[in-house]
Amino acid sequence: MLFSSASSVLPPSVALCRARSRAGGGAASAAYSPLSSADLPLRHIPGDYGLPFLGPLCDRLAYFYFEGRDQFFRSRIRRYGSTVFRVNLPPGPFVARDPRVVALLDAASFPVLFDASLVDKRDLFTGTFLPSTDLTGGFRVLSYLDPAESNHAPLKRLLFFLLASRRHALVLEFRRAYGALFDAMEVGIAKEGKADFGAANDRAALDFLSRCLFGVDPARSSLVLDGPRLINKWLLFQIGPLLKLGLPAYLEDFLLHSFRLPPALVRADYARLVEFFRDSAGPALDEAKRFGVSRDEALHNVLFAVCFNGFGGIKLLFPSIIKWLGRSGARLHGRIAEEVRSVVREAGGKVTFRALESAMPLVRSVVYEVLRMEPPVPLQYGRAKRDMEVASHEARFPVRAGEVLVGYQPLATRDPRVFERAEEFVAERFVGAEGESLLRHVVWSNGPETETSTAENKQCAGKEFVVTVARLLVVELFLRYDSFEIEVGPSPVAATVRLTSLKRATF
C-alpha cells in the first residue's frame, strides 16, 4: 500500500534516524477548564533540531516513512508532554534552507498563525521552501504574499471580483458538471462493479471551474482533454518535496525530497495553461488595471488561484466528503436525503443559495465536520514578527522574532479540550446554537469559519465558494441517490475513493 511503512527498504545507514523517531506513550487528558494565558506557567519550548543535516534528515525520514505525518506529530506530543515543541519539517536538505520550526498542535496555540500583527506569511504558503517562480510566470503569486506587501490587497480584490461577477453561474454549472460525473459513475459501476471517483472528479472540477468562472468549455479550447493532466503535473513540480508517491523509500527520498524537480520539464505544459487562461479569462484580466495590477501578473495569479487553489482544493476535499459520508452508512444518508429533497421541493425543485446557506443544517454540519476532520491544507505557517509568547492549554512559551511557527491543523481541530468525541466523525456536530458556537474552531480557510476573508488578511479568498460547492456536492448526491457504498485506498495526495454502489432515489 502506498502509505504503508517502507522502513524495510531503507538502507542501514539510517538506523540512527529510526531510533530517533521512536516515542513513548501517554494518557488522555482530563476535562479542561480554560485559564487566562496570564495564569499559565512560562516554559521553555521543548524539543531540539538535532545535528546539522543529520537532524533534519532523520525528521524527514520519520515524517514520511518511519511514522507518517500524523504519528510524527502525535509521538512528539507524548515524548515532550507538550503540544508546542521544536522540530524539523520536510523537505529539509537540500531543498529547504532552514527546516527548523516551532510546532503548534492544539486549538489554543494554533490561532496565533492568523494574527497578521504577530506573524509574517511571506513565502510560507508551502512551508519552509519556496517553489521556483519559474512555475508561476516569474511572479510571487498571492498565496506567497504577506498582507503587508503592496500587491497583496489588489490581487485579492481581483479574485473577489472574479468570484462575485460569476456567482450567477455557480449552481447551474456545478450541477451540470457533477450530474455528468455521477452519470459516468453509474455507467462504470454497471460495467466494472466499481468506479474511480478521483479521476472523474479531476475532469469535472476543471470543467466546472472553467465554465463557472469564464463561461468556457475546456474540452473545446486549446487544452482539449489534457487540462487535468497538465495541472496535476504542474502541481507535482511545486509540491513534490512534500509528497509521498509510493516509490521505494530510499529512491523516492533521494529524487523527490532531496532535490527540486527542474521547472524546465514542465515549461511547455505551463505554457499551454497560460494560453488557455489568456484566451478564457479576458473579462477578469480586463479588470486588473482597475485594481492596480498588470495584466500579466493578473493572468498568472488567476491561473494559480483556479488551478492550485480551486482545482487542487476540490481534488483534495471532494474525495474526503465522499469517504466520510460513505463510511457513515445508510442511516445518515437517509436523514440527509430527506432534508435535501424536502427543501428543494419547497423551492419548486430548484437548488438555491438561500437553501444552501441556511435551510439545510445537516448538510452544512456535514461539510464543516469533513473540513474539521480532514482539512484540505493541513499545515499553516507564520514567521514571528517580534519576540512574543505563545500559549497552549497548559503553558506559555517564549518565541523569538524570526522563528517559523507551524500548525498541524488535523490535531488543532481534533482537540479533545474543545470537541467531544474529537476523533469521531459526528455529522450533526455543528447543528443548533451550541454547534454553531464551535465553528470558530474550524479553521480550514487559514482563519476561523466565523470570520470573513478580506483584502487585509490571509484567509482564503474563495472561502465561501469552497463551502458552497462542498454543500452542492452533498445536495447533488442525495437528490439522485438514497445511499451509496465505497472502497477507500491510499494515494499521494487524497484518498482513492471508488464508488461500488449507488442506490437511486426512491422518495
Coordinates of C-alpha atoms in Angstrom, one line a residue:
M1 CA 0.0 0.0 0.0
L2 CA 1.1 3.5 -0.8
F3 CA 1.2 4.8 2.7
S4 CA 2.3 1.6 4.4
S5 CA 5.6 1.6 6.2
A6 CA 8.6 1.4 3.9
S7 CA 11.2 1.0 6.6
S8 CA 12.2 -2.4 5.3
V9 CA 13.6 -1.0 2.1
L10 CA 15.6 1.8 3.8
P11 CA 19.4 1.5 3.8
P12 CA 21.1 0.5 7.1
S13 CA 22.8 3.9 7.3
V14 CA 19.6 5.4 8.5
A15 CA 19.3 3.2 11.6
L16 CA 20.2 6.2 13.8
C17 CA 17.3 8.1 12.3
R18 CA 14.9 5.2 13.1
A19 CA 15.9 5.2 16.7
R20 CA 15.4 8.9 16.9
S21 CA 11.8 8.6 15.6
R22 CA 10.6 6.3 18.4
A23 CA 8.4 7.9 21.1
G24 CA 6.8 6.8 24.3
G25 CA 3.1 6.6 25.2
G26 CA 0.8 9.0 27.0
A27 CA -2.6 9.2 28.7
A28 CA -5.6 11.0 27.6
S29 CA -6.1 14.5 29.1
A30 CA -8.5 15.3 31.8
A31 CA -11.5 17.6 31.4
Y32 CA -10.4 21.1 30.6
S33 CA -11.3 24.4 32.3
P34 CA -10.0 27.4 30.3
L35 CA -7.4 29.6 32.0
S36 CA -6.3 33.1 31.0
S37 CA -3.0 32.9 29.3
A38 CA -1.6 35.2 32.0
D39 CA -2.4 32.5 34.6
L40 CA -0.4 29.8 32.8
P41 CA 3.2 28.9 33.8
L42 CA 6.0 30.0 31.5
R43 CA 8.0 27.1 30.0
H44 CA 10.9 26.8 27.6
I45 CA 9.8 25.2 24.3
P46 CA 10.8 21.5 24.5
G47 CA 12.3 19.6 21.6
D48 CA 15.5 20.0 19.6
Y49 CA 16.7 20.1 16.0
G50 CA 19.5 17.6 16.3
L51 CA 22.8 17.9 14.5
P52 CA 23.0 20.0 11.3
F53 CA 22.0 18.0 8.2
L54 CA 21.5 14.7 10.2
G55 CA 18.7 16.1 12.4
P56 CA 16.6 17.4 9.5
L57 CA 17.2 14.2 7.6
C58 CA 16.1 12.0 10.5
D59 CA 13.0 14.0 11.0
R60 CA 12.2 13.9 7.3
L61 CA 12.5 10.1 7.2
A62 CA 10.4 9.8 10.3
Y63 CA 7.8 12.1 8.8
F64 CA 7.4 10.2 5.5
Y65 CA 8.5 6.6 6.3
F66 CA 9.1 5.5 9.9
E67 CA 5.9 7.1 11.4
G68 CA 3.9 9.0 8.9
R69 CA 2.7 12.6 9.2
D70 CA 0.0 12.2 11.8
Q71 CA 2.0 9.9 14.1
F72 CA 5.1 12.1 13.6
F73 CA 3.3 14.9 15.5
R74 CA 1.4 12.7 18.0
S75 CA 4.5 10.8 19.1
R76 CA 6.4 14.1 19.9
I77 CA 3.4 15.4 21.9
R78 CA 3.8 12.3 24.0
R79 CA 7.5 12.5 24.2
Y80 CA 7.7 16.1 25.3
G81 CA 4.4 16.3 27.2
S82 CA 3.5 19.4 25.2
T83 CA 1.5 20.4 22.2
V84 CA 4.2 23.1 21.5
F85 CA 7.7 21.9 20.6
R86 CA 10.7 22.4 18.3
V87 CA 11.1 20.1 15.3
N88 CA 12.4 20.0 11.8
L89 CA 9.9 19.7 9.0
P90 CA 10.3 18.4 5.4
P91 CA 11.7 18.8 2.9
G92 CA 14.9 19.8 4.7
P93 CA 18.3 19.3 2.9
F94 CA 18.9 20.2 0.2
V95 CA 15.6 21.8 -0.8
A96 CA 14.9 24.0 2.2
R97 CA 17.5 26.4 3.6
D98 CA 16.2 26.2 7.2
P99 CA 13.8 23.4 8.2
R100 CA 13.6 24.4 11.9
V101 CA 10.1 25.2 13.2
V102 CA 8.1 25.5 16.4
A103 CA 5.0 23.2 16.1
L104 CA 1.6 24.4 17.5
L105 CA -0.7 21.5 17.8
D106 CA -3.8 22.5 19.8
A107 CA -6.7 24.8 19.5
A108 CA -5.3 27.3 22.0
S109 CA -1.9 27.9 20.3
F110 CA -2.9 27.5 16.6
P111 CA -4.8 30.8 16.2
V112 CA -1.6 32.9 16.6
L113 CA -1.0 31.9 12.9
F114 CA -4.0 34.1 11.9
D115 CA -2.8 37.3 13.6
A116 CA -1.1 39.5 11.0
S117 CA 0.2 41.7 13.7
L118 CA 2.2 38.9 15.2
V119 CA 3.2 36.7 12.2
D120 CA 4.5 37.3 8.7
K121 CA 3.2 35.0 6.0
R122 CA 5.7 36.0 3.3
D123 CA 6.8 33.0 1.2
L124 CA 5.5 30.4 3.7
F125 CA 2.5 29.0 1.7
T126 CA 4.3 25.7 1.1
G127 CA 6.2 25.8 4.3
T128 CA 10.0 26.0 4.7
F129 CA 10.7 26.0 1.0
L130 CA 9.6 28.3 -1.8
P131 CA 8.9 26.7 -5.2
S132 CA 10.6 28.4 -8.2
T133 CA 8.8 31.4 -9.6
D134 CA 9.5 29.9 -13.0
L135 CA 6.4 27.8 -12.3
T136 CA 4.3 30.9 -11.9
G137 CA 5.4 33.1 -14.8
G138 CA 8.2 34.8 -12.7
F139 CA 5.7 36.2 -10.2
R140 CA 5.3 35.6 -6.4
V141 CA 1.6 34.9 -6.6
L142 CA -0.9 35.9 -4.0
S143 CA -0.6 32.8 -1.8
Y144 CA 3.0 33.6 -1.1
L145 CA 2.4 37.3 -0.2
D146 CA 2.0 38.8 3.3
P147 CA -0.9 41.2 3.7
A148 CA 1.6 44.0 4.4
E149 CA 3.0 43.7 0.9
S150 CA 1.7 46.3 -1.5
N151 CA 0.3 44.0 -4.2
H152 CA -1.5 41.6 -1.7
A153 CA -4.7 43.6 -1.4
P154 CA -5.1 44.5 -5.1
L155 CA -4.6 40.9 -6.2
K156 CA -7.1 39.6 -3.6
R157 CA -9.7 42.2 -4.6
L158 CA -9.3 40.9 -8.2
L159 CA -10.1 37.4 -7.1
F160 CA -13.1 38.7 -5.1
F161 CA -14.3 40.4 -8.3
L162 CA -13.9 37.2 -10.3
L163 CA -15.9 35.2 -7.9
A164 CA -18.6 37.7 -7.4
S165 CA -19.0 38.5 -11.1
R166 CA -19.7 34.9 -12.0
R167 CA -21.8 33.9 -8.9
H168 CA -24.9 33.5 -11.1
A169 CA -23.3 30.6 -12.9
L170 CA -22.2 28.6 -9.9
V171 CA -25.2 26.4 -9.1
L172 CA -26.1 25.7 -12.7
E173 CA -22.6 24.8 -13.9
F174 CA -21.9 22.7 -10.8
R175 CA -25.0 20.6 -11.2
R176 CA -24.2 20.2 -14.9
A177 CA -20.6 19.1 -14.4
Y178 CA -21.3 16.8 -11.4
G179 CA -24.5 15.5 -12.7
A180 CA -22.4 14.2 -15.6
L181 CA -19.9 12.8 -13.2
F182 CA -22.5 10.8 -11.3
D183 CA -23.9 9.6 -14.7
A184 CA -20.4 8.3 -15.5
M185 CA -20.1 6.7 -12.1
E186 CA -23.3 4.7 -12.7
V187 CA -22.0 3.5 -16.1
G188 CA -18.7 2.5 -14.5
I189 CA -20.4 0.6 -11.7
A190 CA -22.7 -1.2 -14.2
K191 CA -19.7 -2.3 -16.3
E192 CA -16.9 -2.9 -13.8
G193 CA -18.7 -3.2 -10.4
K194 CA -16.9 0.0 -9.2
A195 CA -16.0 3.5 -10.5
D196 CA -13.0 5.7 -9.6
F197 CA -14.2 8.9 -8.2
G198 CA -10.9 10.7 -8.2
A199 CA -10.1 10.7 -11.9
A200 CA -13.7 11.7 -12.8
N201 CA -13.6 14.4 -10.1
D202 CA -10.5 15.9 -11.7
R203 CA -12.3 16.2 -15.0
A204 CA -15.5 17.5 -13.5
A205 CA -13.6 20.1 -11.3
L206 CA -11.8 21.7 -14.3
D207 CA -15.0 21.6 -16.4
F208 CA -17.0 23.3 -13.6
L209 CA -14.4 25.9 -12.7
S210 CA -13.8 26.9 -16.3
R211 CA -17.5 27.1 -17.2
C212 CA -18.5 28.8 -13.9
L213 CA -15.7 31.4 -13.8
F214 CA -15.1 32.0 -17.5
G215 CA -18.1 30.6 -19.4
V216 CA -15.7 28.4 -21.4
D217 CA -15.8 24.6 -22.0
P218 CA -12.1 23.5 -21.6
A219 CA -12.7 20.5 -23.8
R220 CA -13.4 22.8 -26.7
S221 CA -10.4 25.0 -26.0
S222 CA -6.7 24.6 -26.7
L223 CA -6.5 22.3 -23.7
V224 CA -8.8 19.7 -25.4
L225 CA -9.0 16.9 -22.8
D226 CA -5.4 17.5 -21.4
G227 CA -6.3 20.0 -18.7
P228 CA -6.3 17.8 -15.6
R229 CA -3.1 16.0 -16.7
L230 CA -1.3 19.3 -17.3
I231 CA -2.5 20.8 -13.9
N232 CA -1.6 17.7 -11.9
K233 CA 1.9 17.6 -13.5
W234 CA 2.4 21.3 -12.7
L235 CA 1.2 20.7 -9.1
L236 CA 3.7 17.9 -8.7
F237 CA 6.6 20.2 -9.7
Q238 CA 5.5 22.7 -7.0
I239 CA 4.8 20.4 -4.0
G240 CA 6.7 17.3 -4.9
P241 CA 9.1 17.7 -2.0
L242 CA 6.1 17.5 0.4
L243 CA 4.6 14.3 -1.2
K244 CA 5.0 10.6 -0.8
L245 CA 4.4 8.8 -4.1
G246 CA 4.9 5.2 -3.0
L247 CA 8.3 4.6 -4.8
P248 CA 11.0 2.6 -2.9
A249 CA 11.7 4.8 0.1
Y250 CA 15.4 5.4 -0.4
L251 CA 14.9 6.2 -4.1
E252 CA 11.9 8.5 -3.5
D253 CA 13.6 10.4 -0.7
F254 CA 16.6 11.0 -2.9
L255 CA 14.7 12.0 -6.0
L256 CA 11.7 13.8 -4.6
H257 CA 12.7 15.2 -1.3
S258 CA 16.4 16.0 -1.7
F259 CA 16.3 18.0 -4.9
R260 CA 13.8 20.2 -6.7
L261 CA 12.3 18.9 -9.9
P262 CA 13.6 21.2 -12.8
P263 CA 10.9 23.7 -13.8
A264 CA 12.1 23.4 -17.4
L265 CA 10.5 19.9 -17.6
V266 CA 7.0 21.4 -17.1
R267 CA 7.6 24.7 -19.1
A268 CA 5.7 23.6 -22.2
D269 CA 2.8 22.3 -20.1
Y270 CA 2.5 25.6 -18.2
A271 CA 2.7 27.5 -21.4
R272 CA -0.5 25.6 -22.6
L273 CA -2.2 26.6 -19.3
V274 CA -1.2 30.2 -19.8
E275 CA -2.5 30.2 -23.3
F276 CA -5.9 28.8 -22.1
F277 CA -6.2 31.4 -19.4
R278 CA -5.1 34.3 -21.6
D279 CA -7.9 33.3 -24.1
S280 CA -10.6 32.4 -21.5
A281 CA -10.1 34.8 -18.6
G282 CA -10.4 38.0 -20.6
P283 CA -13.1 39.8 -18.6
A284 CA -11.2 39.3 -15.3
L285 CA -7.9 40.3 -16.9
D286 CA -9.6 43.4 -18.3
E287 CA -10.5 44.5 -14.8
A288 CA -6.9 44.1 -13.5
K289 CA -5.9 47.6 -14.4
R290 CA -8.8 49.0 -12.3
F291 CA -7.3 47.2 -9.2
G292 CA -3.7 48.4 -10.0
V293 CA -2.5 45.0 -11.2
S294 CA -0.7 44.5 -14.5
R295 CA -2.5 42.2 -17.0
D296 CA 0.5 39.7 -17.0
E297 CA 0.6 39.5 -13.2
A298 CA -3.2 39.1 -13.1
L299 CA -3.0 36.3 -15.6
H300 CA -0.6 34.2 -13.6
N301 CA -2.4 34.9 -10.3
V302 CA -5.8 33.9 -11.8
L303 CA -4.2 30.7 -13.2
F304 CA -2.7 29.9 -9.8
A305 CA -6.0 30.6 -8.0
V306 CA -8.0 28.4 -10.3
C307 CA -5.5 25.5 -10.8
F308 CA -3.7 25.3 -7.5
N309 CA -6.3 26.7 -5.0
G310 CA -9.5 25.8 -6.8
F311 CA -8.7 22.6 -8.8
G312 CA -6.3 21.4 -6.1
G313 CA -8.7 22.1 -3.3
I314 CA -11.6 20.2 -5.0
K315 CA -9.2 17.4 -5.7
L316 CA -8.5 17.0 -2.0
L317 CA -11.8 18.0 -0.5
F318 CA -14.4 16.1 -2.6
P319 CA -12.9 12.6 -2.1
S320 CA -12.8 13.3 1.6
I321 CA -16.5 14.2 1.6
I322 CA -17.4 11.0 -0.3
K323 CA -15.2 9.0 2.0
W324 CA -16.6 10.2 5.3
L325 CA -20.2 10.1 4.1
G326 CA -19.6 6.6 2.6
R327 CA -18.3 5.3 5.9
S328 CA -21.2 6.8 7.8
G329 CA -23.8 4.4 6.4
A330 CA -27.4 4.3 5.1
R331 CA -29.0 5.8 8.2
L332 CA -27.2 9.1 7.9
H333 CA -27.7 9.0 4.1
G334 CA -31.5 8.8 4.6
R335 CA -31.5 11.8 7.0
I336 CA -29.5 13.9 4.6
A337 CA -31.7 12.8 1.6
E338 CA -34.8 13.7 3.5
E339 CA -33.5 17.2 4.4
V340 CA -32.2 17.9 0.9
R341 CA -35.3 16.8 -1.0
S342 CA -37.8 18.5 1.3
V343 CA -36.0 21.8 1.0
V344 CA -35.6 21.5 -2.8
R345 CA -39.3 20.6 -3.2
E346 CA -40.3 23.7 -1.2
A347 CA -38.2 25.8 -3.6
G348 CA -40.1 24.5 -6.6
G349 CA -37.4 21.9 -7.5
K350 CA -34.6 24.5 -7.5
V351 CA -31.4 24.4 -5.6
T352 CA -31.0 28.0 -4.3
F353 CA -28.2 29.9 -2.4
R354 CA -30.6 30.6 0.4
A355 CA -31.3 26.9 0.9
L356 CA -27.5 26.1 0.8
E357 CA -26.7 28.8 3.3
S358 CA -29.5 28.4 5.9
A359 CA -32.2 25.8 5.1
M360 CA -30.1 22.6 5.3
P361 CA -28.5 22.5 8.7
L362 CA -27.4 18.8 8.5
V363 CA -25.8 19.4 5.1
R364 CA -24.0 22.4 6.5
S365 CA -22.8 20.5 9.5
V366 CA -21.6 17.5 7.5
V367 CA -19.4 19.8 5.3
Y368 CA -18.0 21.5 8.3
E369 CA -17.3 18.2 10.0
V370 CA -15.3 17.0 7.0
L371 CA -13.4 20.2 7.0
R372 CA -12.7 19.7 10.7
M373 CA -11.6 16.1 10.3
E374 CA -9.6 16.4 7.1
P375 CA -8.8 20.0 6.2
P376 CA -7.5 20.3 2.6
V377 CA -4.4 22.2 3.6
P378 CA -3.3 20.6 6.9
L379 CA -0.2 22.8 7.6
Q380 CA -0.2 26.6 8.2
Y381 CA 2.9 28.6 8.7
G382 CA 3.9 32.0 10.0
R383 CA 7.2 33.8 11.0
A384 CA 7.2 35.6 14.3
K385 CA 7.5 39.3 13.7
R386 CA 8.8 40.0 17.1
D387 CA 9.7 38.3 20.4
M388 CA 6.4 37.1 21.9
E389 CA 4.7 34.4 23.9
V390 CA 2.5 31.6 22.5
A391 CA 0.1 29.9 24.9
S392 CA -1.1 26.3 24.7
H393 CA -3.8 25.0 27.0
E394 CA -1.2 24.3 29.7
A395 CA 1.6 26.8 29.4
R396 CA 3.1 29.9 27.8
F397 CA 6.2 29.6 25.6
P398 CA 8.6 32.4 24.6
V399 CA 9.2 32.6 20.8
R400 CA 11.9 34.7 19.3
A401 CA 11.5 37.1 16.4
G402 CA 12.2 35.3 13.1
E403 CA 11.3 31.8 14.3
V404 CA 8.9 29.9 12.0
L405 CA 5.7 28.6 13.6
V406 CA 3.7 25.8 12.0
G407 CA 0.3 24.5 13.0
Y408 CA -0.8 21.0 12.0
Q409 CA -4.5 21.6 11.6
P410 CA -5.9 18.0 12.0
L411 CA -4.7 18.0 15.6
A412 CA -5.8 21.5 16.4
T413 CA -9.3 20.8 15.0
R414 CA -9.5 17.5 16.8
D415 CA -8.5 19.0 20.1
P416 CA -10.4 17.0 22.8
R417 CA -10.4 20.1 25.1
V418 CA -12.7 21.7 22.5
F419 CA -14.6 18.9 20.8
E420 CA -16.3 16.0 22.4
R421 CA -15.6 12.7 20.6
A422 CA -12.9 14.7 18.8
E423 CA -11.6 11.8 16.8
E424 CA -15.0 10.7 15.5
F425 CA -16.9 11.9 12.5
V426 CA -20.1 13.4 14.1
A427 CA -22.4 14.5 11.2
E428 CA -24.6 16.8 13.4
R429 CA -21.8 18.3 15.4
F430 CA -22.4 21.9 14.1
V431 CA -26.3 21.8 14.2
G432 CA -28.0 24.2 16.5
A433 CA -26.8 27.1 18.6
E434 CA -24.2 25.1 20.5
G435 CA -22.9 23.5 17.4
E436 CA -22.7 26.9 15.6
S437 CA -20.6 28.2 18.5
L438 CA -17.9 25.6 17.7
L439 CA -17.4 27.0 14.2
R440 CA -14.8 29.4 15.4
H441 CA -12.5 26.4 15.9
V442 CA -13.0 25.2 12.3
V443 CA -10.0 26.9 10.6
W444 CA -9.5 25.1 7.3
S445 CA -9.5 28.5 5.4
N446 CA -6.5 29.9 7.3
G447 CA -8.8 31.6 9.7
P448 CA -11.9 30.9 11.9
E449 CA -15.1 29.9 10.0
T450 CA -16.9 32.7 11.9
E451 CA -14.7 35.4 10.3
T452 CA -14.7 36.9 6.8
S453 CA -11.9 36.8 4.2
T454 CA -10.8 40.4 3.4
A455 CA -8.1 42.0 1.3
E456 CA -6.2 42.7 4.6
N457 CA -6.0 39.1 5.9
K458 CA -4.7 35.8 4.7
Q459 CA -8.0 33.9 4.9
C460 CA -8.8 32.0 1.7
A461 CA -10.3 34.4 -0.9
G462 CA -12.6 31.6 -2.0
K463 CA -13.7 30.6 1.5
E464 CA -17.5 31.0 0.8
F465 CA -17.1 29.5 -2.7
V466 CA -15.5 26.3 -1.3
V467 CA -18.1 25.8 1.3
T468 CA -20.9 26.4 -1.2
V469 CA -19.5 23.9 -3.8
A470 CA -18.9 21.3 -1.0
R471 CA -22.6 21.6 0.0
L472 CA -23.6 21.4 -3.6
L473 CA -21.8 18.1 -3.9
V474 CA -23.8 16.7 -0.9
V475 CA -27.0 18.1 -2.3
E476 CA -26.4 16.7 -5.8
L477 CA -25.5 13.3 -4.4
F478 CA -28.6 12.9 -2.3
L479 CA -31.0 14.4 -4.8
R480 CA -30.0 11.5 -7.0
Y481 CA -29.4 8.6 -4.6
D482 CA -30.8 7.2 -1.3
S483 CA -27.5 5.7 -0.4
F484 CA -24.1 4.6 -1.7
E485 CA -21.2 2.4 -0.9
I486 CA -17.4 2.9 -1.3
E487 CA -14.0 1.4 -1.2
V488 CA -11.1 3.6 0.1
G489 CA -7.4 3.2 -0.6
P490 CA -4.3 5.5 -0.2
S491 CA -2.9 7.9 -2.8
P492 CA -0.1 10.5 -2.8
V493 CA -2.5 13.5 -2.4
A494 CA -6.1 12.5 -1.5
A495 CA -7.7 9.2 -0.6
T496 CA -8.5 7.0 -3.5
V497 CA -12.3 6.6 -3.4
R498 CA -14.1 4.1 -5.6
L499 CA -17.9 4.0 -5.6
T500 CA -19.2 0.4 -5.6
S501 CA -22.9 1.1 -5.3
L502 CA -25.3 3.9 -6.0
K503 CA -28.9 3.3 -4.9
R504 CA -31.2 5.6 -7.0
A505 CA -33.6 7.9 -5.1
T506 CA -37.0 6.2 -4.2
F507 CA -38.8 9.1 -2.5

